[in-house]
PDB file of C-alpha atoms in Angstrom:
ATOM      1  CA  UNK A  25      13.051   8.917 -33.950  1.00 40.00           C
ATOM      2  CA  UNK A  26      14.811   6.002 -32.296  1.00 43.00           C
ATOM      3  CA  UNK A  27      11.986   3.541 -29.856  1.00 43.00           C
ATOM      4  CA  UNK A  28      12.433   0.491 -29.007  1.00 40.00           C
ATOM      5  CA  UNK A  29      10.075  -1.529 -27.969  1.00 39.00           C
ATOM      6  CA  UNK A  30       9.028  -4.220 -25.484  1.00 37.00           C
ATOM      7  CA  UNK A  31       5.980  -5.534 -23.816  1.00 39.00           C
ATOM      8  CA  UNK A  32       3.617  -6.078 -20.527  1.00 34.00           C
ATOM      9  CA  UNK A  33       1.257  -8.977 -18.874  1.00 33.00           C
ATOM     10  CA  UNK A  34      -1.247  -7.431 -16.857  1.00 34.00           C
ATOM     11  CA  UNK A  35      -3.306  -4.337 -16.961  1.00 35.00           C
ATOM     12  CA  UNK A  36      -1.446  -1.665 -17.012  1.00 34.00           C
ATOM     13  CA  UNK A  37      -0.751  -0.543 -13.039  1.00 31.00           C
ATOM     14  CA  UNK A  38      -1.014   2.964 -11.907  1.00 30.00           C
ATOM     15  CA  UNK A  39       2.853   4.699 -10.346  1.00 32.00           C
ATOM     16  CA  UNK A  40       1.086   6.715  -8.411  1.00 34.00           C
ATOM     17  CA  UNK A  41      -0.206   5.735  -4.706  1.00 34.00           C
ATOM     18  CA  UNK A  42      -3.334   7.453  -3.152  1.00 37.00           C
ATOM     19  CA  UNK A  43      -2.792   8.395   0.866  1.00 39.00           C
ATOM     20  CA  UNK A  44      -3.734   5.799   2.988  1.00 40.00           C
ATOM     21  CA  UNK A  45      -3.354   8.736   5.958  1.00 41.00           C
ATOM     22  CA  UNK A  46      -7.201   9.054   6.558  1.00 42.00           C
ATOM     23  CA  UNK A  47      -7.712   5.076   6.303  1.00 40.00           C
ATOM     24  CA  UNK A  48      -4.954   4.417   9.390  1.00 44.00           C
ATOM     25  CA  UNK A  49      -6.404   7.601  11.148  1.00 44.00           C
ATOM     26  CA  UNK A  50      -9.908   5.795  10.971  1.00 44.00           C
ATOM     27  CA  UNK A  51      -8.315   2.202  12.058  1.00 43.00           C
ATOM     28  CA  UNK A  52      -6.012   4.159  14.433  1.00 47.00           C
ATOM     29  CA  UNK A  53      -9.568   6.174  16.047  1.00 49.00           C
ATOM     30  CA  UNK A  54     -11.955   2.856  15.684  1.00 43.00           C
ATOM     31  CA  UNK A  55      -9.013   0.762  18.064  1.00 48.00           C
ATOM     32  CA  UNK A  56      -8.953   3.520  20.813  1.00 54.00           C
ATOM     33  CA  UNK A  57     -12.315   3.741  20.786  1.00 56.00           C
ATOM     34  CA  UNK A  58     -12.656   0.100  21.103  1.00 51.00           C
ATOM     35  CA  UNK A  59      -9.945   0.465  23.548  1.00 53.00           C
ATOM     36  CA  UNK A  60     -12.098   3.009  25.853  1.00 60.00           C
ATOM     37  CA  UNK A  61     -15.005   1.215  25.797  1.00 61.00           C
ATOM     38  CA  UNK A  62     -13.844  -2.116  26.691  1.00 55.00           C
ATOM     39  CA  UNK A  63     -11.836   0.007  29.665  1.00 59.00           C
ATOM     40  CA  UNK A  64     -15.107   1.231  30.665  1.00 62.00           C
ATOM     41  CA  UNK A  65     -17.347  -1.664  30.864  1.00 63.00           C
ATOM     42  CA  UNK A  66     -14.370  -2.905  32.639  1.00 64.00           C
ATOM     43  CA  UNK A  67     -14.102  -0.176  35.438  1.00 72.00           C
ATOM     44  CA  UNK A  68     -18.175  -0.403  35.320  1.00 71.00           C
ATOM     45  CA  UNK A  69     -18.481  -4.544  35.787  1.00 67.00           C
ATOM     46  CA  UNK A  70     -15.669  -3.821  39.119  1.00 70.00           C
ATOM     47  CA  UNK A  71     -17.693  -1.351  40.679  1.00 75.00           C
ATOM     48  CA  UNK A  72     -20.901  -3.457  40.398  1.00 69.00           C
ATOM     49  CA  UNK A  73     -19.423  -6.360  41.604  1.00 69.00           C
ATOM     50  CA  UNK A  74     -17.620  -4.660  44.851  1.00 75.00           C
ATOM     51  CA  UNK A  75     -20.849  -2.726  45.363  1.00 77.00           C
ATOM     52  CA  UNK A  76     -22.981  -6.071  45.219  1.00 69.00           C
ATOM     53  CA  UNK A  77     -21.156  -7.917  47.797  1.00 69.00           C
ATOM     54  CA  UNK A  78     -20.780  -4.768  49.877  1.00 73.00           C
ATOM     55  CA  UNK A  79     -24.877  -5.060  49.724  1.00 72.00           C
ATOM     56  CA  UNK A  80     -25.785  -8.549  49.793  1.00 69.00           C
ATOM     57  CA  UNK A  81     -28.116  -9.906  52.187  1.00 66.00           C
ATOM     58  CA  UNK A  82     -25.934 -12.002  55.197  1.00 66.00           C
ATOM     59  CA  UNK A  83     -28.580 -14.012  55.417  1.00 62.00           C
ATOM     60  CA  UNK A  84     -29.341 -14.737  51.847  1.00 66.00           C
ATOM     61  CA  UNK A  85     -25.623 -14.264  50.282  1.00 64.00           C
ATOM     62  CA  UNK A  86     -24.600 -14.854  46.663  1.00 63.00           C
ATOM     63  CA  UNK A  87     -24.811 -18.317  45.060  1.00 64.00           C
ATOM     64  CA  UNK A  88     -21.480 -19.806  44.601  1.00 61.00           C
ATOM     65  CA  UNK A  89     -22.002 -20.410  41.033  1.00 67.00           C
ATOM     66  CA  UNK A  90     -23.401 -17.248  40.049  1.00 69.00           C
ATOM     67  CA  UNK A  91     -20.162 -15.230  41.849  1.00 63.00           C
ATOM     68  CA  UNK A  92     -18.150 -18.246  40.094  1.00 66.00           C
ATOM     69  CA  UNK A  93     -19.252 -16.847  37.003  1.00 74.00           C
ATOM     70  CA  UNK A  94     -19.231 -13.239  37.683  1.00 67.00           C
ATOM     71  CA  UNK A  95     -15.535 -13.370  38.440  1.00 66.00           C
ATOM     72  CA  UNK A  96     -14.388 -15.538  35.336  1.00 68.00           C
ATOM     73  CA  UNK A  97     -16.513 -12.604  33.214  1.00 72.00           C
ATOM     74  CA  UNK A  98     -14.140 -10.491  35.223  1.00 67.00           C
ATOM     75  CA  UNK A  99     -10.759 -12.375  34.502  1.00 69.00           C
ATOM     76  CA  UNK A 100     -11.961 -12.253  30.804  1.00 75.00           C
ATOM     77  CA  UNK A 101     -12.467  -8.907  30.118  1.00 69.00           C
ATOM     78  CA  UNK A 102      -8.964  -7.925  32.697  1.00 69.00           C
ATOM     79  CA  UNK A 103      -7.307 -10.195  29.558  1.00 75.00           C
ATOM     80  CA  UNK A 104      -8.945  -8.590  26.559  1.00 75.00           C
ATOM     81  CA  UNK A 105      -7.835  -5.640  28.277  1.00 71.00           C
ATOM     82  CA  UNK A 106      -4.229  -6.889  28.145  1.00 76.00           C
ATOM     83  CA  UNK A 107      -3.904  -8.708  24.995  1.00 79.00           C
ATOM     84  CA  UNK A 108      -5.435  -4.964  23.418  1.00 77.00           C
ATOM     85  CA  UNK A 109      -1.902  -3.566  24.712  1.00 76.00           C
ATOM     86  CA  UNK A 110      -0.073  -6.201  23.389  1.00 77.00           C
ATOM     87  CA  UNK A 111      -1.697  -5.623  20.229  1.00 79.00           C
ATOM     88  CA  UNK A 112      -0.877  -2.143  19.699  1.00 75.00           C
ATOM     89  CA  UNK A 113       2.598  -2.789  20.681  1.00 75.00           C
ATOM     90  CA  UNK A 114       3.473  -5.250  17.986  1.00 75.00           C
ATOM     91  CA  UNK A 115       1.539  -2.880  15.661  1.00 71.00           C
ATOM     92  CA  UNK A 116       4.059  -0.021  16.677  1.00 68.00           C
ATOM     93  CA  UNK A 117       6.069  -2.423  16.685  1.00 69.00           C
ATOM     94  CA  UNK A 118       5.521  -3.174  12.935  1.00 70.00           C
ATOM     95  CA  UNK A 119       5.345   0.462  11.598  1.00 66.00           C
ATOM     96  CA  UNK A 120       8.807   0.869  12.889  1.00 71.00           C
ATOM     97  CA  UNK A 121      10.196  -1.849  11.007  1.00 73.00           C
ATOM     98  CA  UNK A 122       8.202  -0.757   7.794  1.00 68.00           C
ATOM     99  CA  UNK A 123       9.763   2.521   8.152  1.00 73.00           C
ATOM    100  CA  UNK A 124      13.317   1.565   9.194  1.00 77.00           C
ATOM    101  CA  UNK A 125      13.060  -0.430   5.759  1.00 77.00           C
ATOM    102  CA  UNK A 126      11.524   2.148   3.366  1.00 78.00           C
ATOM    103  CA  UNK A 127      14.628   4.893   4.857  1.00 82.00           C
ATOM    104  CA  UNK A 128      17.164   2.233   3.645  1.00 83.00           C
ATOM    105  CA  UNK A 129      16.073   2.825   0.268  1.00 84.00           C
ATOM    106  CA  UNK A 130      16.734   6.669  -0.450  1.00 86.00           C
ATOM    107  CA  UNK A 131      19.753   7.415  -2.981  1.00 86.00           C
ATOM    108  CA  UNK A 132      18.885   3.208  -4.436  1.00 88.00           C
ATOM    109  CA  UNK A 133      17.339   2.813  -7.670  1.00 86.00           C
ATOM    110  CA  UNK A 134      14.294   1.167  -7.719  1.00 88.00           C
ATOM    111  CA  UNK A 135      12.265  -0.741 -10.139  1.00 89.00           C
ATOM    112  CA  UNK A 136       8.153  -0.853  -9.183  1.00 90.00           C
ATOM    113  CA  UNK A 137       4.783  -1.457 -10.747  1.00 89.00           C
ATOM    114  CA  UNK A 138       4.190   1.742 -12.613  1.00 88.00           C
ATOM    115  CA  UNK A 139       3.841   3.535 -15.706  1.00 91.00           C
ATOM    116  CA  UNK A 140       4.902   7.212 -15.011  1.00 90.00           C
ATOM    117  CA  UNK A 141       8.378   7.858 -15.374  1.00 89.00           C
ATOM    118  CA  UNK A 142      10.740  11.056 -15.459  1.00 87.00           C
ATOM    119  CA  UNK A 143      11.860  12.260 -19.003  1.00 84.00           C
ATOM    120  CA  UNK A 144      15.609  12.985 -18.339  1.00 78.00           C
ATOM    121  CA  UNK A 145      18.357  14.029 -20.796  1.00 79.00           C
ATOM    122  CA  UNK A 146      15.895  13.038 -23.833  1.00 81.00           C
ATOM    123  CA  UNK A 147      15.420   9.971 -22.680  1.00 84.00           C
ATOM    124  CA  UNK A 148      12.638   7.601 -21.065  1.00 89.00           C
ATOM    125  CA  UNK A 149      12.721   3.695 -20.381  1.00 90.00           C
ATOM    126  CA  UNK A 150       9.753   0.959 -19.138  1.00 93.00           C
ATOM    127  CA  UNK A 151       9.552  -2.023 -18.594  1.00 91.00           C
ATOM    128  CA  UNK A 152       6.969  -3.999 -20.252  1.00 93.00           C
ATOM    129  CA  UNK A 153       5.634  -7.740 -19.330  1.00 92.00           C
ATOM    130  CA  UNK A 154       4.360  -9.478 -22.329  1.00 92.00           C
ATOM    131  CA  UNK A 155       2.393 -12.896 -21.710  1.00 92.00           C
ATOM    132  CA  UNK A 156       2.123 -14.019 -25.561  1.00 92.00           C
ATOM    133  CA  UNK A 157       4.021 -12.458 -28.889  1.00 92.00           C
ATOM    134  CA  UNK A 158       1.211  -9.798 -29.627  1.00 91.00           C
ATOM    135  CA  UNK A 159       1.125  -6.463 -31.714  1.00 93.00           C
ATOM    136  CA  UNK A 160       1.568  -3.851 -29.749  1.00 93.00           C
ATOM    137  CA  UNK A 161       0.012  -0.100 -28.855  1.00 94.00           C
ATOM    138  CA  UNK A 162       2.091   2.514 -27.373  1.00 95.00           C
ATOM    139  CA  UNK A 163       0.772   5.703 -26.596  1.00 95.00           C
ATOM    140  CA  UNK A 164       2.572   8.401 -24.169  1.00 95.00           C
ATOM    141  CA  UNK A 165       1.201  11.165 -22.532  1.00 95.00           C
ATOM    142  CA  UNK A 166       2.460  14.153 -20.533  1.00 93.00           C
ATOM    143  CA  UNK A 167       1.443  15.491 -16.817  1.00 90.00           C
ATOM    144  CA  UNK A 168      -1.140  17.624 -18.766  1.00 92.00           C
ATOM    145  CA  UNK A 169      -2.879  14.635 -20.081  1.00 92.00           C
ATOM    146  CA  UNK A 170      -1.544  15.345 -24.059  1.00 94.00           C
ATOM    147  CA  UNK A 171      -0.496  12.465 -26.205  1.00 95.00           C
ATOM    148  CA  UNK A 172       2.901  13.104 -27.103  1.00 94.00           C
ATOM    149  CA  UNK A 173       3.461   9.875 -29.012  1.00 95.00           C
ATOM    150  CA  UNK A 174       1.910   6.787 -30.489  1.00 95.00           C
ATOM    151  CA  UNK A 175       3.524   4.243 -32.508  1.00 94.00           C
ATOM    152  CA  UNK A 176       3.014  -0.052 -33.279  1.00 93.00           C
ATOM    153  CA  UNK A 177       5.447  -3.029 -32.464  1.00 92.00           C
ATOM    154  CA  UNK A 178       5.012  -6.656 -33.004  1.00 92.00           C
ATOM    155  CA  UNK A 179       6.560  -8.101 -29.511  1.00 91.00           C
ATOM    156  CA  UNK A 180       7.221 -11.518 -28.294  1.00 91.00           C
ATOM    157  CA  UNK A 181       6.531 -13.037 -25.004  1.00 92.00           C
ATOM    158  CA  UNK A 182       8.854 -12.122 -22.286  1.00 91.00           C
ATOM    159  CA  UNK A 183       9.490 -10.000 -18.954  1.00 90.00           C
ATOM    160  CA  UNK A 184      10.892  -6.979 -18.582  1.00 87.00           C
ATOM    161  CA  UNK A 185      11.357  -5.818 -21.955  1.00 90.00           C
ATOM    162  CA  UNK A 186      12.746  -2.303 -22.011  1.00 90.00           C
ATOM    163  CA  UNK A 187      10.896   0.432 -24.454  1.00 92.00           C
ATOM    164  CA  UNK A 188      13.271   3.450 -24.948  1.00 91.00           C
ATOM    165  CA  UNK A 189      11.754   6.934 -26.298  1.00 92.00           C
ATOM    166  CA  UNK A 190      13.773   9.663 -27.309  1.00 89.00           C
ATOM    167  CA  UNK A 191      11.539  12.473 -26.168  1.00 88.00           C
ATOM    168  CA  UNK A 192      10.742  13.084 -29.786  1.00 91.00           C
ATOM    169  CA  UNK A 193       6.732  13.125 -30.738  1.00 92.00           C
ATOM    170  CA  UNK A 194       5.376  11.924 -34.193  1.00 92.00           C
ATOM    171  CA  UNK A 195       6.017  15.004 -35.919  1.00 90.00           C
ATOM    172  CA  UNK A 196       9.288  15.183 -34.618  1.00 90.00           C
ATOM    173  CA  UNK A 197       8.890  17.194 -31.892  1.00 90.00           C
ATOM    174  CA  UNK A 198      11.078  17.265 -29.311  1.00 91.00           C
ATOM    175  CA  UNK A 199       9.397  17.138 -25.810  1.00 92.00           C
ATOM    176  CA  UNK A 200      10.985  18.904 -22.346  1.00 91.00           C
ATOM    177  CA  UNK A 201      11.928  17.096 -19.995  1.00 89.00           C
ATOM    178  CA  UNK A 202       8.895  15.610 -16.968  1.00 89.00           C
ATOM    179  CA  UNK A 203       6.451  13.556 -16.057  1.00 90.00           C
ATOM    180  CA  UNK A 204       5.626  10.874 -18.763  1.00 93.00           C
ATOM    181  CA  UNK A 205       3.010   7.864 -18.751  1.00 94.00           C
ATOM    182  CA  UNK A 206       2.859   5.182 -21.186  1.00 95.00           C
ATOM    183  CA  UNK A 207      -0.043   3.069 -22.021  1.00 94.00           C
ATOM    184  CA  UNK A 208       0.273  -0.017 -23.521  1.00 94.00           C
ATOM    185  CA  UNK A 209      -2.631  -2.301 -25.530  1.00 93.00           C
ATOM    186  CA  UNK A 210      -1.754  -5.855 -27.233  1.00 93.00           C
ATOM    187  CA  UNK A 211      -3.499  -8.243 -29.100  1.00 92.00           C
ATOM    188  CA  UNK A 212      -2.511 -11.628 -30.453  1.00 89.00           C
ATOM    189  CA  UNK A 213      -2.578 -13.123 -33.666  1.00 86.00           C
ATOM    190  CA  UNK A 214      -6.247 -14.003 -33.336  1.00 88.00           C
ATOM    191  CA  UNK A 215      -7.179 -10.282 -32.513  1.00 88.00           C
ATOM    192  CA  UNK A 216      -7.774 -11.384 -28.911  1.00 91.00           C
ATOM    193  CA  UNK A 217      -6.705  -8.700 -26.736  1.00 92.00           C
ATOM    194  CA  UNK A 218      -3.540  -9.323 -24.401  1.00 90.00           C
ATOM    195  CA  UNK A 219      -2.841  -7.784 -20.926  1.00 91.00           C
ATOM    196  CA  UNK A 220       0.154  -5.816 -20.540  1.00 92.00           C
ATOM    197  CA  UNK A 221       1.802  -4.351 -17.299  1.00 91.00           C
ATOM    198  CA  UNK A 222       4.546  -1.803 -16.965  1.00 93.00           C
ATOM    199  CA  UNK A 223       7.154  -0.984 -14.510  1.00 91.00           C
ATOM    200  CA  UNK A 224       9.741   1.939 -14.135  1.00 91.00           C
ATOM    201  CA  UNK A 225      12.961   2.513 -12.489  1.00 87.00           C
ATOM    202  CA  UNK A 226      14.079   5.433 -10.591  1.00 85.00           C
ATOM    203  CA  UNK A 227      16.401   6.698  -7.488  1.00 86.00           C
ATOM    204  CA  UNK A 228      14.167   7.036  -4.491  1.00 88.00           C
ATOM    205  CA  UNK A 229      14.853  10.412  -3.470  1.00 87.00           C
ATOM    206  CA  UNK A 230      12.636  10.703  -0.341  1.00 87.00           C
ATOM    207  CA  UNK A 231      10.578   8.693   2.431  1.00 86.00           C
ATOM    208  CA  UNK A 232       6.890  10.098   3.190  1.00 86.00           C
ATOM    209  CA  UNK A 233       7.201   8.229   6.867  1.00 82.00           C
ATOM    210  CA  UNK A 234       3.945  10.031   7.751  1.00 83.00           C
ATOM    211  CA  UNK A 235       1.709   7.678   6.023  1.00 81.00           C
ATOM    212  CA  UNK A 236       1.036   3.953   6.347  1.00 79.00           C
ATOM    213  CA  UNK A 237       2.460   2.191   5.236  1.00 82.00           C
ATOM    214  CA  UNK A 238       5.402   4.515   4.493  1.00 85.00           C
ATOM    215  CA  UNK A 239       5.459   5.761   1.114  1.00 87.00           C
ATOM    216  CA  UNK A 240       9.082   6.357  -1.304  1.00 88.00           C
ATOM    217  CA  UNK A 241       8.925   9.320  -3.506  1.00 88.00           C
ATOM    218  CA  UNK A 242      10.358   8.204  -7.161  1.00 87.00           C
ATOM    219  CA  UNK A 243      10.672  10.435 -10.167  1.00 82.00           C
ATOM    220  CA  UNK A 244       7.959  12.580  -8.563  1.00 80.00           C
ATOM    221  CA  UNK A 245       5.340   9.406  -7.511  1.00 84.00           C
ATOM    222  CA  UNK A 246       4.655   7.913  -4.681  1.00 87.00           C
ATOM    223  CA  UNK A 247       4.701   4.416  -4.122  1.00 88.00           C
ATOM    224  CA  UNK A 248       4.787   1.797  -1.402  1.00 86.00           C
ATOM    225  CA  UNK A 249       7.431  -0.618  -0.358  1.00 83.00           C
ATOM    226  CA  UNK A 250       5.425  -3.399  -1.545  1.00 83.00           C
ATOM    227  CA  UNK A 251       5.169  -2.213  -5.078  1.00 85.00           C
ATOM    228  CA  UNK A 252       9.075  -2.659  -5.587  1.00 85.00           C
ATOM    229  CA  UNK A 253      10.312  -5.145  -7.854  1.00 85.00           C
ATOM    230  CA  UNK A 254      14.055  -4.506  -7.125  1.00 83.00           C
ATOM    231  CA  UNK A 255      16.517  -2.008  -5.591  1.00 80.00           C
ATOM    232  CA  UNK A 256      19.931  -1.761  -7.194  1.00 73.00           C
ATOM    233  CA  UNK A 257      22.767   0.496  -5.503  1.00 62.00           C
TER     234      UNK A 257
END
């Protein structure tokens, strides 16, 4: 059984990416009814103020200063009005761009924050940050949640160190081809425990432009375009 090993400096992050489709459907429902309601009060505040100098006494009319400030509270909210519009239009605005960008990505290979990858042709690669030379922990599981393998390395500081596993478990069994996550746990030469973080590569094979922002589908995860490291051809 062939591994190689190399090492992480954070926490190991999650590769997959919950749905943020019911948190922009709330922000999306909370700005139109924002939207409505400052609309409203709007229409209301007109039709008071027409109706109060349709009624006002000729002989006792308005103060100055009092319609003075009626009509700047009117010029205010006619501007909140507008500068909502111009709001939403630089947020469409903005989800076009973020999905014009995440499209450009299918058929790349990508490297992001993860530690999921695809089993393929007996073979399965992360990336692992180490902060300080520390020994080691590797365990990988399956999509069932079954430890497949475990083994020990001694690792030295450094980014992006690759750790290759043939497929083949600690008893020599030789695992099918999926969905594999690797954990990793370090501790330095004083036993104090060091902070590793993974990444994994993969072709991005689809965009999920229904959610926000848009989400790339690698090796069967989800993840955002912020969570990419690097895109190779």
């Amino acid at each position: 059984m062939a591994t190689t090993a190399a090492i992480t400096a954070s926490p190991v992050v999650s590769g997959t990416t919950s749905s943020s489709a019911s948190s922009s459907s709330s922000t999306s429902s909370l700005s139109s009814s924002t939207g409505s309601t400052l609309a409203g009060n709007f229409q209301t505040f007109l039709s008071l103020l027409t109706t109060q100098l349709q009624n006002q006494n000729p002989l006792d009319p308005l103060d100055t200063n009092q319609f003075t400030q009626q009509l700047v509270e009117f010029a205010s909210v006619e501007q909140q009005l507008k500068t909502n519009d111009q709001l939403s239009a630089l947020v469409a605005l903005q989800q076009t761009t973020q999905a014009t960008q995440a499209l450009g990505f299918v058929g790349k290979t990508a490297v992001v924050d993860g530690n999921t990858t695809a089993l393929s042709n007996s073979s399965a690669t992360w990336q692992l940050n180490v902060p300080s030379s520390s020994a080691v922990n590797i365990t990988i599981a399956n999509s069932k949640g079954q430890t497949v393998f475990t083994g020990s390395y001694s690792a030295n500081a450094g980014d992006n160190q690759p750790f290759a596993w043939n497929c083949q478990g600690n008893d020599g069994t030789q695992w099918p081809d999926g969905l594999y996550t690797l954990t990793a746990t370090a501790a330095d030469s004083s036993g104090n425990p060091v902070a590793i973080s993974t990444q994994v590569g993969g072709t991005v094979s689809s965009v999920d432009l229904t959610q926000t922002p848009p989400l790339l589908m690698i090796n069967g995860q989800s993840y955002t375009v912020s969570q990419v490291k690097s895109i190779g051809v």
